[in-house]
Coordinates of N, CA and C in Angstrom, one line a residue:
M1 N -11.9 22.6 -15.5 CA -11.8 21.4 -14.5 C -12.3 20.4 -14.5
Q2 N -12.0 19.3 -14.6 CA -13.0 17.9 -14.6 C -13.9 17.8 -13.3
A3 N -14.8 17.6 -13.9 CA -15.9 17.4 -12.8 C -15.4 16.0 -12.3
T4 N -15.6 15.3 -11.0 CA -15.6 13.9 -10.6 C -16.5 13.5 -9.4
I5 N -16.9 12.2 -9.5 CA -18.5 12.1 -8.7 C -17.5 11.9 -7.4
F6 N -16.4 11.6 -7.2 CA -15.6 11.2 -6.1 C -15.5 12.8 -5.5
S7 N -15.3 12.6 -3.7 CA -15.3 14.4 -3.2 C -14.2 13.6 -1.9
L8 N -13.4 14.7 -1.6 CA -12.6 14.0 -0.3 C -12.9 13.0 0.7
P9 N -14.3 13.5 1.0 CA -14.6 12.1 2.1 C -14.6 10.9 1.8
S10 N -15.0 10.9 0.2 CA -15.2 9.7 -0.8 C -13.4 9.0 -0.7
Y11 N -12.7 10.1 -1.1 CA -11.5 9.1 -0.9 C -10.8 8.8 0.3
L12 N -11.0 9.5 1.1 CA -10.5 9.1 2.5 C -11.2 8.0 3.2
G13 N -12.7 7.6 2.7 CA -12.8 6.8 2.9 C -12.9 5.4 2.4
I14 N -12.8 5.6 1.3 CA -12.0 4.3 0.6 C -10.7 3.8 0.9
L15 N -9.8 4.8 1.0 CA -8.5 5.0 1.4 C -8.4 3.6 3.1
L16 N -9.0 4.5 3.8 CA -8.8 4.2 5.3 C -9.8 2.7 5.4
F17 N -11.2 2.6 4.7 CA -11.6 1.0 4.5 C -10.6 0.2 4.1
D18 N -10.0 0.4 3.3 CA -9.2 -0.4 2.5 C -8.2 -0.7 3.6
A19 N -7.2 0.2 4.5 CA -6.3 -0.1 5.4 C -6.7 -0.7 6.5
F20 N -8.1 -0.4 7.0 CA -8.7 -1.2 8.2 C -8.9 -2.5 8.0
L21 N -9.6 -2.6 6.7 CA -9.9 -4.0 6.2 C -8.5 -5.0 6.3
H22 N -7.8 -4.5 5.8 CA -6.2 -5.4 5.5 C -5.9 -5.9 7.1
Q23 N -6.1 -4.4 7.6 CA -5.6 -4.6 9.3 C -6.2 -6.0 10.1
H24 N -7.3 -6.1 9.9 CA -8.3 -6.7 10.5 C -7.9 -8.3 9.8
N25 N -7.7 -8.2 8.5 CA -7.3 -9.6 7.7 C -6.3 -10.0 8.6
N26 N -5.4 -9.2 8.4 CA -4.2 -9.7 9.0 C -4.0 -10.3 10.4
K27 N -4.9 -9.5 11.3 CA -4.7 -9.9 12.3 C -5.8 -11.7 12.6
S28 N -6.5 -11.5 11.9 CA -7.0 -12.9 12.0 C -6.4 -14.2 11.2
S29 N -5.4 -13.8 10.3 CA -5.0 -15.1 9.5 C -3.4 -14.9 9.7
H30 N -2.9 -13.6 9.2 CA -1.6 -13.5 8.9 C -1.1 -12.5 9.9
Q31 N -0.9 -13.0 11.0 CA -0.3 -12.1 11.8 C 1.4 -11.1 11.4
N32 N 1.7 -11.7 10.7 CA 3.1 -11.2 10.4 C 3.1 -10.3 9.0
T33 N 2.5 -10.3 8.6 CA 2.0 -10.1 6.9 C 2.1 -8.5 7.1
N34 N 2.1 -7.6 8.0 CA 2.2 -6.1 8.1 C 3.7 -5.9 7.8
R35 N 4.4 -6.5 8.4 CA 5.7 -6.4 8.1 C 6.0 -6.3 6.4
L36 N 5.4 -7.4 6.0 CA 6.0 -7.7 4.5 C 5.6 -6.7 3.9
Y37 N 4.7 -5.5 3.7 CA 4.7 -4.2 3.2 C 5.3 -3.3 3.7
G38 N 6.1 -3.1 4.8 CA 6.7 -2.3 5.4 C 6.2 -0.7 6.1
V39 N 4.9 -1.5 6.3 CA 4.1 -0.3 6.9 C 3.6 -1.1 7.9
E40 N 3.3 -0.3 9.5 CA 2.8 -1.2 10.1 C 1.3 -0.9 10.4
F41 N 0.9 0.2 9.8 CA -0.5 0.4 9.8 C -1.1 -0.8 8.9
G42 N -0.9 -1.1 8.3 CA -1.4 -2.2 7.5 C -2.0 -1.8 6.3
M43 N -1.3 -0.4 5.4 CA -2.3 -0.2 4.4 C -1.2 -1.0 2.8
P44 N -2.2 -2.1 2.1 CA -1.4 -2.9 1.1 C -0.9 -1.9 0.2
I45 N 0.1 -2.5 -0.7 CA 0.9 -1.4 -1.7 C -0.2 -1.8 -3.0
L46 N -0.7 -2.6 -3.0 CA -1.7 -2.7 -4.4 C -2.4 -2.0 -4.0
G47 N -3.4 -1.5 -2.9 CA -4.2 -0.8 -2.6 C -4.2 0.6 -2.8
L48 N -2.8 1.1 -2.6 CA -2.3 2.3 -2.6 C -2.0 2.9 -4.0
L49 N -1.6 1.7 -5.0 CA -1.7 2.2 -6.5 C -2.6 2.2 -7.2
L50 N -3.9 1.4 -6.6 CA -5.1 1.2 -7.2 C -5.6 2.7 -6.9
S51 N -5.1 3.1 -5.8 CA -5.9 4.2 -5.0 C -5.3 5.7 -6.1
F52 N -3.9 5.5 -6.4 CA -3.3 6.6 -7.2 C -3.9 6.4 -8.6
L53 N -4.3 5.3 -9.2 CA -4.8 5.1 -10.5 C -6.5 6.0 -10.3
M54 N -6.7 5.6 -9.6 CA -8.5 6.1 -9.2 C -8.4 7.7 -9.3
L55 N -7.4 8.4 -8.4 CA -7.4 10.0 -8.3 C -7.5 10.8 -9.6
Q56 N -8.2 11.5 -9.5 CA -8.2 12.5 -10.6 C -8.3 14.3 -10.2
S57 N -7.8 14.4 -9.0 CA -8.2 15.8 -8.5 C -7.5 16.4 -7.5
A58 N -7.5 17.4 -7.2 CA -6.6 17.7 -6.1 C -6.9 17.0 -4.7
F59 N -8.2 17.0 -4.7 CA -8.3 16.4 -3.6 C -8.0 15.2 -3.3
A60 N -7.4 14.4 -3.9 CA -7.2 13.0 -4.1 C -5.4 12.9 -3.2
L61 N -5.0 14.1 -4.0 CA -3.6 14.3 -3.4 C -3.4 14.8 -1.6
I62 N -4.6 15.6 -1.5 CA -4.9 16.0 -0.1 C -5.0 14.6 1.1
A63 N -6.0 14.1 0.5 CA -6.2 12.3 1.0 C -5.4 11.5 1.1
I64 N -4.2 11.7 0.5 CA -3.5 10.8 0.4 C -2.1 11.2 1.2
A65 N -1.8 12.8 1.2 CA -1.1 13.2 1.9 C -1.6 13.1 3.6
C66 N -3.1 13.0 3.9 CA -3.3 13.1 5.1 C -3.1 11.5 5.4
L67 N -3.3 10.3 4.8 CA -3.4 9.1 4.9 C -2.0 8.8 5.2
V68 N -1.0 9.3 4.4 CA 0.7 9.1 4.7 C 1.0 9.9 6.0
T69 N 0.4 10.9 6.4 CA 0.9 11.6 7.4 C 0.4 10.4 8.7
L70 N -0.6 10.1 8.6 CA -1.6 9.1 10.0 C -0.6 7.8 10.0
I71 N -0.3 7.4 8.9 CA 0.5 6.0 8.9 C 2.1 6.1 9.4
M72 N 2.4 7.5 8.8 CA 4.0 7.9 9.6 C 3.9 8.3 11.2
I73 N 2.7 9.0 11.8 CA 2.2 9.0 12.9 C 2.4 7.6 13.8
S74 N 1.4 6.7 13.3 CA 1.3 5.3 13.7 C 2.6 4.3 14.1
F75 N 3.2 4.7 12.6 CA 4.5 3.8 13.0 C 5.3 4.8 14.3
N76 N 5.7 5.6 13.9 CA 6.3 6.5 15.3 C 5.7 6.3 16.7
L77 N 4.7 6.1 16.7 CA 4.3 6.1 18.0 C 4.7 4.7 18.6
K78 N 4.4 3.7 17.3 CA 4.6 2.3 17.9 C 6.1 1.9 18.0
R79 N 7.3 3.0 17.5 CA 8.7 2.8 18.3 C 9.1 3.1 19.2
I80 N 8.1 4.2 19.9 CA 8.4 5.0 21.1 C 8.1 3.7 22.4

């Protein structure tokens, strides 16, 4: 098994920081940009793709699954 310096908290931290930073930038300068990404949560597609390229272990898949679940829950709660 290949050792990696990243762990599950590191992956979650990177992904969530990217998402919240992008969300903050949208609120301050581009209020309708969220809809362009197709995700109300504000996770940029480029950030997600770069995260996939960075990930090298099973922890990465767990982190992405958790993030996607949070995005879907957030999106569904906003529709109610």
